[in-house]
């Protein structure tokens, strides 16, 4: 793990695996909300699958997550700022090209990055669907933001009545996450249209069959000029552990 100061001085951590290979750009991974690079990508075997295919892998811990700095001000958050973090990492490492993979919150970050940064060669999103087209981010009808914020901040988890919010709260508590930082990100979540028509590179949209945060992935794929989509067995938390999830990413980026 290494750290660097991002565009606004926030200290961010990133991880690398494998060795650079001539003629093939690195694969950059951006994780989802309340998790980390290690939990989202290394533990389920995605990193190992990519390295086994000869790819150099770079994964960032988003601000407020993992080993990165965790401010509590919502003004320091939002997927638009995380996209700037990725651009700063690209600059730091001198990347001329990169294949970019993002999951859930990271999928929104990946879309914003690909729309603005011509260094992205290929794009994979997971854990998001029509919400990215219709709402500019994670589907708010599936996970109401205010309920999530309150559920993260409450000192008494027994007051949480939404089982989806409870799932995020339990995950945050189990992983020792900074709940105030997560609540700040939930408050700052991206809600404006994404310039999807500018993403002309080949793209792949992945979703789990039972993922309530990634419904209608075909809508997102149709909004991208050169995209395909695929649904795999699993829900929002388990599909990344489906071995086909990793092999599908490896194959698409080959």
Coordinates of C-alpha atoms in Angstrom, one line a residue:
X1 CA 0.0 0.0 0.0
X2 CA 1.1 3.5 -0.8
X3 CA -0.4 6.9 -0.2
X4 CA -0.6 10.2 -2.1
X5 CA -2.2 13.7 -1.7
X6 CA -5.1 14.1 -4.0
X7 CA -6.2 17.3 -5.8
X8 CA -7.6 18.9 -2.6
X9 CA -4.9 17.6 -0.3
X10 CA -6.9 14.5 1.0
X11 CA -4.5 11.6 1.6
X12 CA -5.6 8.5 -0.3
X13 CA -4.2 5.0 -0.3
X14 CA -3.7 2.7 -3.3
X15 CA -2.6 -0.8 -3.7
X16 CA -0.8 -2.6 -6.6
X17 CA -0.4 -6.2 -7.7
X18 CA 1.4 -7.8 -10.5
X19 CA 4.0 -6.2 -12.8
X20 CA 3.5 -3.7 -15.7
X21 CA 3.4 -5.4 -19.1
X22 CA 4.4 -3.8 -22.3
X23 CA 1.5 -3.2 -24.7
X24 CA -1.2 -3.7 -22.0
X25 CA -2.3 -0.9 -19.7
X26 CA -2.9 -1.5 -16.0
X27 CA -6.4 -2.3 -14.7
X28 CA -7.6 0.3 -12.2
X29 CA -10.2 -0.8 -9.7
X30 CA -12.6 1.4 -7.7
X31 CA -14.6 -0.3 -4.9
X32 CA -18.1 0.4 -3.7
X33 CA -19.7 2.2 -0.7
X34 CA -18.6 1.2 2.8
X35 CA -16.0 -1.3 1.7
X36 CA -12.3 -1.1 0.5
X37 CA -10.0 -2.2 -2.3
X38 CA -9.0 -5.3 -0.3
X39 CA -12.5 -6.4 0.6
X40 CA -14.2 -5.6 -2.8
X41 CA -11.5 -6.8 -5.1
X42 CA -8.7 -8.9 -3.4
X43 CA -10.8 -11.1 -1.1
X44 CA -13.3 -12.3 -3.8
X45 CA -10.5 -13.2 -6.2
X46 CA -10.8 -10.5 -8.8
X47 CA -7.3 -9.2 -8.3
X48 CA -5.8 -12.8 -8.4
X49 CA -7.7 -13.5 -11.6
X50 CA -6.4 -10.4 -13.3
X51 CA -2.9 -10.9 -12.1
X52 CA -3.1 -14.6 -13.2
X53 CA -4.0 -13.3 -16.7
X54 CA -0.8 -11.2 -16.8
X55 CA -2.4 -7.8 -15.9
X56 CA -0.9 -5.1 -13.6
X57 CA -3.6 -4.1 -11.1
X58 CA -4.0 -0.9 -9.2
X59 CA -6.8 -0.3 -6.7
X60 CA -7.7 2.8 -4.8
X61 CA -9.2 3.1 -1.3
X62 CA -11.8 5.9 -1.8
X63 CA -11.8 8.9 0.4
X64 CA -13.6 7.9 3.6
X65 CA -12.9 4.2 3.1
X66 CA -10.2 1.7 3.8
X67 CA -6.8 3.2 4.6
X68 CA -7.5 6.6 3.1
X69 CA -8.2 9.8 5.0
X70 CA -11.7 10.0 6.5
X71 CA -13.0 13.6 6.8
X72 CA -16.5 14.0 8.1
X73 CA -17.6 17.1 6.0
X74 CA -20.0 16.1 3.2
X75 CA -18.4 18.9 1.1
X76 CA -15.3 16.7 0.8
X77 CA -17.3 13.8 -0.7
X78 CA -19.3 12.8 -3.8
X79 CA -18.5 10.6 -6.8
X80 CA -17.4 13.6 -8.8
X81 CA -14.6 14.2 -6.3
X82 CA -13.7 10.5 -6.4
X83 CA -13.4 10.8 -10.1
X84 CA -10.9 13.6 -9.6
X85 CA -9.1 11.4 -7.2
X86 CA -8.7 8.8 -10.0
X87 CA -7.4 11.4 -12.4
X88 CA -4.9 12.5 -9.7
X89 CA -3.8 8.9 -9.3
X90 CA -3.4 8.5 -13.1
X91 CA -1.3 11.6 -13.1
X92 CA 0.8 10.4 -10.2
X93 CA 1.6 7.1 -11.9
X94 CA 2.1 8.6 -15.3
X95 CA -0.6 6.4 -16.9
X96 CA -1.1 7.0 -20.6
X97 CA -4.0 4.5 -20.7
X98 CA -5.9 2.3 -18.2
X99 CA -8.7 -0.2 -18.1
X100 CA -11.2 0.9 -15.5
X101 CA -13.5 -1.3 -13.3
X102 CA -15.9 0.2 -10.8
X103 CA -18.5 -1.4 -8.5
X104 CA -21.6 0.3 -7.1
X105 CA -20.5 3.7 -5.9
X106 CA -17.3 2.9 -7.8
X107 CA -19.3 2.2 -10.9
X108 CA -20.7 5.8 -10.8
X109 CA -17.1 7.0 -10.3
X110 CA -15.9 5.0 -13.3
X111 CA -18.7 6.4 -15.5
X112 CA -17.8 10.0 -14.5
X113 CA -14.1 9.3 -15.1
X114 CA -14.6 7.6 -18.5
X115 CA -16.8 10.5 -19.6
X116 CA -14.1 13.1 -18.8
X117 CA -10.7 11.3 -19.1
X118 CA -9.6 10.0 -22.5
X119 CA -6.9 7.8 -20.8
X120 CA -9.6 5.2 -20.1
X121 CA -9.3 2.5 -22.7
X122 CA -12.1 0.1 -21.6
X123 CA -14.7 0.3 -18.9
X124 CA -16.5 -2.2 -16.7
X125 CA -19.3 -1.2 -14.2
X126 CA -20.9 -3.6 -11.7
X127 CA -23.6 -3.2 -9.1
X128 CA -25.4 -0.3 -10.9
X129 CA -28.2 -0.2 -13.5
X130 CA -30.8 2.2 -14.7
X131 CA -30.4 4.5 -11.7
X132 CA -27.1 5.7 -13.3
X133 CA -29.1 6.8 -16.3
X134 CA -32.3 8.1 -14.7
X135 CA -30.9 9.5 -11.5
X136 CA -27.3 10.2 -12.1
X137 CA -26.1 7.7 -9.5
X138 CA -27.1 4.8 -7.2
X139 CA -30.9 4.1 -7.4
X140 CA -32.5 6.3 -4.6
X141 CA -35.7 4.4 -4.8
X142 CA -33.9 1.2 -3.8
X143 CA -31.9 2.8 -1.0
X144 CA -33.3 6.1 0.3
X145 CA -30.4 8.4 1.2
X146 CA -31.9 9.9 4.3
X147 CA -32.7 6.6 5.8
X148 CA -29.2 5.4 5.1
X149 CA -27.6 8.5 6.7
X150 CA -29.8 8.2 9.8
X151 CA -29.0 4.5 10.0
X152 CA -25.3 5.1 9.9
X153 CA -25.3 7.9 12.5
X154 CA -27.7 6.4 15.1
X155 CA -26.2 5.2 18.3
X156 CA -29.1 2.6 18.6
X157 CA -29.2 0.3 15.6
X158 CA -32.4 -1.3 16.9
X159 CA -34.2 1.9 15.6
X160 CA -33.4 0.9 12.0
X161 CA -36.5 -0.5 10.4
X162 CA -35.3 -0.8 6.7
X163 CA -33.5 -4.2 6.3
X164 CA -31.4 -2.8 3.5
X165 CA -30.2 0.1 5.6
X166 CA -29.6 -2.4 8.4
X167 CA -27.4 -4.5 6.1
X168 CA -25.2 -1.5 5.4
X169 CA -25.0 -0.7 9.1
X170 CA -24.1 -4.2 10.1
X171 CA -21.4 -4.3 7.3
X172 CA -20.0 -1.0 8.5
X173 CA -19.9 -2.1 12.1
X174 CA -18.3 -5.5 11.2
X175 CA -15.6 -3.9 9.1
X176 CA -14.8 -1.1 11.7
X177 CA -15.7 1.6 9.1
X178 CA -15.9 5.2 10.1
X179 CA -19.7 5.7 10.0
X180 CA -19.6 9.5 10.1
X181 CA -17.4 9.4 7.0
X182 CA -19.8 7.0 5.2
X183 CA -22.8 9.2 6.2
X184 CA -21.0 12.2 4.7
X185 CA -20.6 10.3 1.4
X186 CA -24.2 9.2 1.4
X187 CA -25.2 12.8 1.8
X188 CA -23.0 13.9 -1.1
X189 CA -23.9 11.1 -3.5
X190 CA -24.0 12.1 -7.2
X191 CA -27.5 13.2 -8.4
X192 CA -27.0 15.0 -11.7
X193 CA -27.0 13.6 -15.3
X194 CA -23.8 11.8 -16.4
X195 CA -22.5 12.5 -19.9
X196 CA -22.9 8.8 -20.9
X197 CA -22.9 9.7 -24.6
X198 CA -19.3 10.8 -24.3
X199 CA -18.2 7.3 -23.2
X200 CA -17.5 5.9 -26.7
X201 CA -15.0 3.2 -25.5
X202 CA -16.0 -0.4 -25.2
X203 CA -17.9 -0.9 -22.0
X204 CA -19.4 -3.8 -20.1
X205 CA -22.3 -3.6 -17.5
X206 CA -22.4 -6.4 -15.0
X207 CA -25.2 -7.0 -12.5
X208 CA -26.4 -9.7 -10.1
X209 CA -29.7 -11.4 -10.8
X210 CA -31.0 -10.5 -7.3
X211 CA -29.2 -7.1 -7.0
X212 CA -31.9 -4.5 -6.0
X213 CA -29.4 -1.7 -6.5
X214 CA -28.6 -2.7 -10.1
X215 CA -32.0 -3.3 -11.7
X216 CA -32.4 -3.0 -15.5
X217 CA -28.7 -3.0 -16.4
X218 CA -29.7 -3.1 -20.0
X219 CA -30.9 0.5 -19.7
X220 CA -27.4 1.6 -18.7
X221 CA -25.8 -0.5 -21.5
X222 CA -28.2 1.1 -24.1
X223 CA -27.2 4.6 -22.9
X224 CA -23.6 3.9 -23.7
X225 CA -22.5 4.1 -27.3
X226 CA -20.5 0.8 -27.3
X227 CA -21.6 -1.4 -24.4
X228 CA -22.8 -4.9 -23.7
X229 CA -24.4 -6.2 -20.5
X230 CA -24.5 -9.4 -18.6
X231 CA -26.4 -10.7 -15.5
X232 CA -24.8 -13.2 -13.2
X233 CA -26.2 -15.2 -10.3
X234 CA -25.9 -13.2 -7.0
X235 CA -27.0 -10.1 -5.2
X236 CA -25.3 -6.9 -4.5
X237 CA -22.9 -8.4 -1.9
X238 CA -22.5 -11.9 -3.3
X239 CA -22.1 -11.5 -7.1
X240 CA -18.5 -10.3 -6.7
X241 CA -17.7 -13.7 -5.1
X242 CA -19.2 -15.5 -8.1
X243 CA -16.1 -16.8 -10.0
X244 CA -17.8 -15.9 -13.3
X245 CA -17.7 -12.2 -12.2
X246 CA -13.9 -12.2 -12.3
X247 CA -13.5 -14.3 -15.4
X248 CA -16.0 -12.1 -17.3
X249 CA -14.0 -9.0 -16.4
X250 CA -10.7 -10.7 -17.4
X251 CA -12.1 -11.8 -20.7
X252 CA -13.7 -8.5 -21.6
X253 CA -10.4 -6.6 -20.8
X254 CA -8.2 -9.0 -22.7

